Short mmCIF file of C-alpha atoms and ligand atoms in Angstrom, two decimals:
data_model
loop_
_atom_site.label_atom_id
_atom_site.label_comp_id
_atom_site.label_asym_id
_atom_site.label_seq_id
_atom_site.Cartn_x
_atom_site.Cartn_y
_atom_site.Cartn_z
CA MET V 1 135.70 16.62 128.58
CA GLN V 2 136.34 18.23 125.53
CA ALA V 3 133.07 19.51 125.97
CA LEU V 4 134.10 21.29 129.36
CA GLU V 5 136.90 22.84 127.78
CA GLU V 6 134.93 24.36 124.82
CA LEU V 7 132.57 25.60 127.66
CA GLN V 8 135.61 27.08 129.88
CA THR V 9 137.30 28.99 126.48
CA ARG V 10 133.98 30.26 125.32
CA ALA V 11 132.71 31.63 129.30
CA GLN V 12 136.18 33.12 129.53
CA GLU V 13 136.02 34.95 126.40
CA GLU V 14 132.71 35.99 126.96
CA LEU V 15 133.29 37.37 130.49
CA THR V 16 136.53 39.24 129.24
CA ALA V 17 133.74 40.85 126.50
CA ALA V 18 131.16 41.61 129.34
CA GLU V 19 131.54 45.72 129.92
CA THR V 20 128.74 46.08 132.21
CA LEU V 21 127.40 44.69 135.34
CA GLU V 22 124.41 43.98 133.43
CA ALA V 23 126.41 42.18 130.91
CA THR V 24 127.99 40.04 133.50
CA GLU V 25 124.51 39.36 135.27
CA ALA V 26 123.62 37.76 131.76
CA TRP V 27 126.89 35.88 131.67
CA PHE V 28 126.05 34.45 134.88
CA ARG V 29 122.51 33.24 133.83
CA ASP V 30 124.21 31.80 130.49
CA TYR V 31 126.55 29.41 132.49
CA LEU V 32 125.92 29.43 135.99
CA GLY V 33 122.36 30.26 136.18
CA ARG V 34 119.53 27.78 137.06
CA ASN V 35 119.56 26.61 133.07
CA GLY V 36 123.03 27.62 132.65
CA ALA V 37 125.51 25.60 130.30
CA LEU V 38 127.71 24.78 132.96
CA THR V 39 124.56 23.92 135.72
CA ASN V 40 123.15 21.75 132.86
CA PHE V 41 126.44 19.89 132.47
CA LEU V 42 126.53 18.94 136.28
CA ARG V 43 122.88 18.16 136.16
CA GLY V 44 123.60 15.47 133.07
CA LEU V 45 126.22 13.62 134.88
CA SER V 46 124.00 11.07 136.17
CA ASP V 47 123.59 10.20 132.66
CA LEU V 48 127.20 9.55 131.86
CA PRO V 49 128.74 5.89 132.16
CA ARG V 50 129.63 5.19 135.88
CA GLU V 51 133.15 5.12 135.37
CA GLN V 52 133.28 8.50 133.86
CA ARG V 53 131.37 10.35 136.60
CA PRO V 54 133.87 11.25 139.21
CA GLU V 55 136.40 12.42 136.86
CA ALA V 56 133.70 14.46 135.05
CA GLY V 57 132.07 15.77 138.50
CA ARG V 58 135.62 16.73 139.76
CA ALA V 59 136.41 18.85 136.43
CA GLY V 60 132.51 20.21 136.49
CA ASN V 61 133.09 21.82 140.15
CA GLN V 62 136.24 23.12 139.58
CA LEU V 63 135.21 24.94 136.45
CA LYS V 64 132.20 26.20 138.64
CA ASN V 65 134.65 27.63 141.32
CA LEU V 66 137.07 28.98 138.86
CA LEU V 67 134.24 30.79 136.92
CA GLU V 68 132.47 32.13 140.00
CA THR V 69 136.16 33.48 141.05
CA ALA V 70 136.21 35.06 137.24
CA LEU V 71 132.93 36.46 137.76
CA HIS V 72 133.67 38.25 141.12
CA THR V 73 137.05 39.55 139.88
CA ARG V 74 135.29 40.71 136.77
CA GLN V 75 132.62 42.39 138.40
CA GLU V 76 134.84 44.56 140.90
CA ALA V 77 137.15 45.45 137.79
CA ILE V 78 134.08 46.96 135.94
CA ARG V 79 132.56 48.34 139.23
CA GLN V 80 136.40 50.06 140.18
CA GLN V 81 135.99 51.22 136.45
CA GLU V 82 132.56 52.84 136.61
CA MET V 83 133.95 54.82 139.87
CA GLU V 84 136.78 55.98 138.01
CA GLN V 85 134.44 57.50 135.31
CA THR V 86 132.07 58.84 137.53
CA LEU V 87 134.62 60.70 139.56
CA ALA V 88 136.43 61.96 136.34
CA ALA V 89 133.27 63.45 135.03
CA GLU V 90 132.01 64.77 138.16
CA GLY V 91 135.26 65.71 139.60
CA VAL V 92 135.65 68.98 142.31
CA ASP V 93 136.71 71.73 140.45
CA VAL V 94 138.97 73.13 143.58
CA THR V 95 139.63 76.45 141.36
CA MET V 96 136.08 77.50 141.50
CA PRO V 97 134.83 80.19 143.68
CA GLY V 98 132.72 79.06 146.64
CA ARG V 99 129.06 80.02 147.21
CA ARG V 100 128.76 83.22 149.16
CA PRO V 101 126.11 83.04 152.14
CA THR V 102 123.80 85.78 152.15
CA PHE V 103 124.50 87.93 155.26
CA GLY V 104 121.38 89.34 156.89
CA LYS V 105 121.39 93.34 157.16
CA ILE V 106 120.15 95.79 159.69
CA HIS V 107 116.83 96.81 158.77
CA PRO V 108 116.81 100.30 157.08
CA SER V 109 114.41 101.62 159.96
CA ASN V 110 116.82 100.35 163.05
CA GLN V 111 120.07 101.43 160.76
CA THR V 112 118.66 105.05 160.90
CA LEU V 113 117.73 104.72 164.62
CA ARG V 114 121.42 103.63 165.53
CA GLU V 115 122.47 106.68 163.46
CA ILE V 116 120.42 109.23 165.41
CA ALA V 117 121.27 107.40 168.70
CA GLN V 118 125.07 107.87 167.62
CA ILE V 119 124.93 111.25 166.79
CA PHE V 120 122.91 112.59 169.69
CA GLY V 121 125.26 110.13 171.94
CA GLN V 122 128.12 112.19 171.07
CA MET V 123 126.42 115.25 172.64
CA GLY V 124 125.57 113.45 175.45
CA PHE V 125 122.02 112.05 174.93
CA GLN V 126 121.32 108.70 176.70
CA VAL V 127 118.79 106.20 175.27
CA TYR V 128 115.68 105.78 177.51
CA ASP V 129 113.29 103.23 176.92
CA SER V 130 109.39 103.68 177.18
CA PRO V 131 106.29 101.59 176.60
CA GLU V 132 104.34 101.17 173.40
CA VAL V 133 101.22 100.32 175.19
CA GLU V 134 100.31 103.49 177.13
CA THR V 135 97.71 105.19 179.15
CA ASP V 136 95.38 108.09 177.48
CA GLU V 137 97.07 110.24 180.31
CA ASN V 138 100.53 109.95 179.49
CA ASN V 139 100.12 109.85 175.77
CA PHE V 140 97.46 112.84 176.12
CA GLY V 141 96.51 114.29 179.66
CA LEU V 142 99.78 114.76 180.97
CA LEU V 143 101.07 116.44 178.02
CA ASN V 144 98.63 118.80 178.18
CA ILE V 145 96.14 117.48 175.75
CA PRO V 146 92.89 116.75 178.01
CA PRO V 147 90.02 114.99 177.00
CA GLY V 148 87.79 116.62 174.42
CA HIS V 149 90.67 118.94 173.55
CA PRO V 150 90.59 119.68 169.85
CA ALA V 151 94.34 118.70 169.65
CA ARG V 152 93.30 114.94 170.20
CA ASP V 153 92.41 115.32 166.35
CA MET V 154 95.67 115.36 165.52
CA TRP V 155 96.58 111.89 166.32
CA ASP V 156 94.09 108.98 165.01
CA THR V 157 94.39 106.65 167.88
CA PHE V 158 94.23 102.74 168.10
CA TYR V 159 92.07 102.37 171.58
CA THR V 160 92.35 98.74 173.51
CA THR V 161 89.27 97.05 174.91
CA THR V 162 90.72 98.07 178.32
CA PRO V 163 89.23 101.88 179.15
CA GLY V 164 92.41 104.06 179.00
CA VAL V 165 94.61 102.22 177.55
CA ILE V 166 96.02 102.85 173.81
CA LEU V 167 98.96 102.19 171.41
CA ARG V 168 100.86 105.42 172.02
CA THR V 169 100.54 107.71 168.75
CA HIS V 170 103.95 109.42 169.48
CA THR V 171 107.10 108.86 171.77
CA SER V 172 106.32 112.03 173.78
CA PRO V 173 104.57 110.15 176.54
CA GLY V 174 107.87 109.00 177.23
CA GLN V 175 108.88 112.52 178.51
CA ILE V 176 106.89 111.76 181.07
CA HIS V 177 108.32 108.56 182.32
CA ALA V 178 111.91 110.04 182.05
CA MET V 179 110.96 113.08 183.65
CA ARG V 180 109.33 111.14 186.82
CA GLU V 181 112.23 108.68 187.02
CA TYR V 182 114.78 111.31 186.85
CA CYS V 183 113.47 114.61 188.70
CA PRO V 184 115.09 116.60 189.92
CA GLU V 185 118.09 115.55 188.55
CA PRO V 186 118.96 117.23 184.74
CA ILE V 187 117.77 114.79 181.94
CA ARG V 188 119.22 114.74 178.42
CA VAL V 189 117.65 111.71 176.86
CA ILE V 190 116.47 110.36 173.62
CA LEU V 191 113.61 108.20 173.26
CA PRO V 192 113.33 106.01 170.13
CA GLY V 193 110.68 103.33 169.35
CA LYS V 194 107.44 102.36 167.64
CA CYS V 195 104.21 104.52 167.56
CA TYR V 196 100.78 103.59 165.88
CA ARG V 197 98.40 105.91 164.31
CA HIS V 198 95.04 104.83 162.60
CA GLU V 199 95.84 106.40 159.24
CA ASP V 200 94.84 105.93 156.08
CA VAL V 201 97.83 104.16 154.41
CA SER V 202 99.85 106.33 152.03
CA ALA V 203 103.16 107.03 150.55
CA ARG V 204 103.51 109.52 153.57
CA TYR V 205 101.72 107.46 156.35
CA ASP V 206 101.77 103.94 157.42
CA MET V 207 100.08 102.34 160.60
CA MET V 208 103.20 101.49 162.51
CA PHE V 209 106.46 104.00 162.09
CA HIS V 210 109.20 104.86 164.37
CA GLN V 211 109.93 108.09 166.47
CA VAL V 212 112.88 109.23 168.16
CA GLU V 213 111.92 111.76 170.73
CA GLY V 214 114.49 113.97 172.40
CA LEU V 215 114.41 115.48 175.93
CA VAL V 216 116.67 117.93 177.70
CA VAL V 217 115.50 119.51 180.90
CA GLY V 218 117.77 121.45 183.51
CA ARG V 219 118.45 124.86 184.86
CA ASN V 220 118.54 127.48 182.15
CA VAL V 221 117.72 125.57 178.92
CA THR V 222 116.89 127.82 176.47
CA PHE V 223 115.59 127.91 172.61
CA SER V 224 119.45 128.65 171.31
CA ASP V 225 120.43 125.29 173.21
CA LEU V 226 117.54 123.35 171.14
CA LYS V 227 118.75 125.29 167.85
CA GLY V 228 122.39 124.31 168.38
CA THR V 229 121.51 120.61 168.87
CA LEU V 230 119.45 120.48 166.01
CA VAL V 231 121.95 122.23 163.94
CA ASN V 232 124.40 119.83 164.97
CA PHE V 233 122.48 116.95 164.29
CA ALA V 234 121.35 117.97 160.60
CA ASN V 235 124.93 118.75 159.63
CA GLN V 236 125.74 115.09 160.89
CA MET V 237 123.06 113.41 159.51
CA PHE V 238 122.73 115.13 156.27
CA GLY V 239 126.15 116.54 155.89
CA GLU V 240 128.24 119.83 156.80
CA GLY V 241 126.45 123.12 155.64
CA ARG V 242 122.81 121.92 155.69
CA SER V 243 120.56 124.83 156.09
CA LEU V 244 117.57 124.42 158.37
CA ARG V 245 114.60 126.35 158.51
CA PHE V 246 112.45 126.90 161.83
CA ARG V 247 109.01 127.52 161.22
CA LYS V 248 106.56 128.56 164.14
CA SER V 249 104.13 125.77 164.81
CA TYR V 250 101.82 124.31 167.39
CA PHE V 251 101.85 121.36 169.76
CA PRO V 252 100.13 121.45 172.85
CA PHE V 253 103.42 119.97 175.12
CA THR V 254 105.72 122.93 173.94
CA GLU V 255 105.50 126.58 173.89
CA PRO V 256 107.08 127.89 171.57
CA SER V 257 106.74 125.16 169.22
CA VAL V 258 108.16 124.92 166.10
CA GLU V 259 108.36 122.94 162.62
CA VAL V 260 111.93 122.17 161.32
CA ASP V 261 112.93 121.83 158.11
CA ALA V 262 116.50 121.24 156.30
CA GLY V 263 117.36 122.33 152.86
CA CYS V 264 116.49 119.41 150.20
CA VAL V 265 118.94 116.89 150.19
CA LEU V 266 118.07 115.58 147.00
CA CYS V 267 118.10 118.81 144.80
CA GLU V 268 120.30 120.79 147.05
CA ALA V 269 117.68 123.11 147.62
CA LYS V 270 117.10 124.13 144.06
CA GLY V 271 113.23 122.58 143.98
CA CYS V 272 112.50 118.75 143.09
CA ARG V 273 109.64 116.28 143.26
CA ILE V 274 110.46 114.95 146.69
CA CYS V 275 110.22 118.40 148.45
CA LYS V 276 107.23 119.79 145.94
CA ASN V 277 109.74 122.57 144.65
CA THR V 278 110.07 124.15 148.00
CA GLY V 279 113.76 123.29 148.31
CA TRP V 280 112.67 122.53 152.00
CA LEU V 281 112.08 118.92 153.72
CA GLU V 282 110.15 119.03 157.06
CA ILE V 283 112.17 117.06 159.40
CA LEU V 284 110.97 117.21 162.91
CA GLY V 285 108.69 119.25 165.46
CA ALA V 286 110.14 120.79 168.32
CA GLY V 287 109.61 123.29 171.23
CA MET V 288 110.17 124.15 174.71
CA VAL V 289 108.74 121.85 176.99
CA HIS V 290 105.64 123.54 178.22
CA PRO V 291 105.53 124.68 181.69
CA ILE V 292 102.49 122.46 182.61
CA VAL V 293 104.51 119.38 180.93
CA LEU V 294 107.34 120.12 183.18
CA GLN V 295 104.99 120.11 186.49
CA ASN V 296 103.30 117.18 185.50
CA GLY V 297 107.24 115.60 185.26
CA GLY V 298 107.47 116.95 188.64
CA TYR V 299 109.97 119.56 187.75
CA ASP V 300 109.25 123.35 189.07
CA PRO V 301 108.88 125.64 185.90
CA ALA V 302 110.01 128.70 188.24
CA VAL V 303 113.26 126.84 188.24
CA TYR V 304 113.69 124.30 185.27
CA SER V 305 113.19 124.74 181.66
CA GLY V 306 113.75 122.49 178.93
CA PHE V 307 113.56 121.61 175.23
CA ALA V 308 112.04 118.42 173.23
CA PHE V 309 111.56 117.26 169.86
CA GLY V 310 110.32 114.51 168.00
CA MET V 311 111.42 112.89 164.47
CA GLY V 312 110.60 110.12 162.47
CA PRO V 313 113.59 107.90 161.14
CA GLU V 314 111.80 106.81 158.37
CA ARG V 315 111.40 110.49 157.01
CA ILE V 316 114.77 111.00 157.92
CA ALA V 317 115.94 107.74 155.59
CA MET V 318 113.40 108.76 153.04
CA LEU V 319 115.05 112.30 152.78
CA LYS V 320 118.23 111.04 152.96
CA TYR V 321 118.22 108.39 150.19
CA GLY V 322 115.35 109.69 148.07
CA ILE V 323 112.60 107.13 148.96
CA ASP V 324 109.33 108.25 148.13
CA ASP V 325 107.01 105.67 149.58
CA ILE V 326 107.20 104.89 153.44
CA ARG V 327 105.47 101.57 153.13
CA TYR V 328 108.79 100.00 151.46
CA PHE V 329 110.27 100.12 155.16
CA PHE V 330 107.45 97.60 156.42
CA THR V 331 106.65 95.20 153.62
CA ASN V 332 109.86 92.91 153.55
CA ASP V 333 110.91 93.15 149.90
CA VAL V 334 114.59 92.16 150.11
CA ARG V 335 115.31 94.43 147.31
CA PHE V 336 114.59 97.35 149.09
CA LEU V 337 116.04 96.05 152.61
CA GLU V 338 119.44 95.19 151.13
CA ARG V 339 119.78 98.40 148.89
CA VAL V 340 118.82 101.12 151.14
CA GLY V 341 121.73 102.33 153.55
N1 LIG G 401 104.86 114.19 169.31
C1 LIG G 401 104.70 115.09 168.10
C2 LIG G 401 104.08 114.14 167.03
O1 LIG G 401 104.23 113.02 167.24
C3 LIG G 401 106.03 115.00 167.60
C4 LIG G 401 106.68 116.35 168.50
C5 LIG G 401 106.63 117.30 168.23
C6 LIG G 401 107.69 115.91 169.39
C7 LIG G 401 106.90 118.27 168.96
C8 LIG G 401 108.01 116.46 170.38
C9 LIG G 401 107.75 118.28 170.26
O2 LIG G 401 108.74 116.50 171.37
O3 LIG G 401 108.48 118.84 170.80
O4 LIG G 401 103.20 114.81 165.91
#
């Protein structure tokens, strides 16, 4: 009995001293495990004189229950303490600023397209959608560029395996679609979209790019209307008071034809790398719709006239933001995409 009391005292002291769950497990092995002190005591009961056995058995089993309960209580206390320590160490700092999600951004080409559409929208232009996969006839023939015409060399074309079907080299074939749909009503539309050319890719040219075509058809539409429209556009796009220069040019689908330059936005027309020291940047081609093209669209050129223009939004954005390589637009470098516009 004395031995049992000593065992109890020792066990309780050691359990109180156990600081970790591992220590309590070691304690369990020492007292209650297969070779534990109390287990051995109970196993040794049969060696005791017969009359002592019931008493010793009862006391041993009582102690076993007591120690098991004490073990669970101790383990629970250690778990609780560990949890509190973890919480204190890893606690949430509610004053810390949150993580900002990164929001997407409209692609610089589309941003410019939207800006262009908005400016022309204020002048009463609607957006007209036309296909990217075109017939040779719409892309060239009906625009007064018959097969074999040397002007076809102005566009390096992607042909498909279907004869007569190509990727449009410019948005101008949309003029034919719009005219044939609206004729004989007057037209005031822009036609934005992708174009494809088999160019040698360089800082100035990529194989895919966007254009915005403009088309106005009606009675008494004059070159002055074209000029006024483009001057208003340039003022809104690049800032008030921007000078425009109209240079005579040639396009098969317009007569007369012009190329239009804006005073360099970057150097205020003083001359810089981007404008190659000329002070001018070419922004678009334009002209009065050729009578043959009007006719191909269904309009009588004796009654109707019109003007058209075509510009590249990437080029406009390059001029506006001083970007020196068109390939940035289509290589998906987020540093570029996030900063432009
Ligand atoms: N389609 C021409 C090109 O891609 C650009 C152009 C020039 C369009 C004059 C026009 C225009 O509508 O009148 O080179």
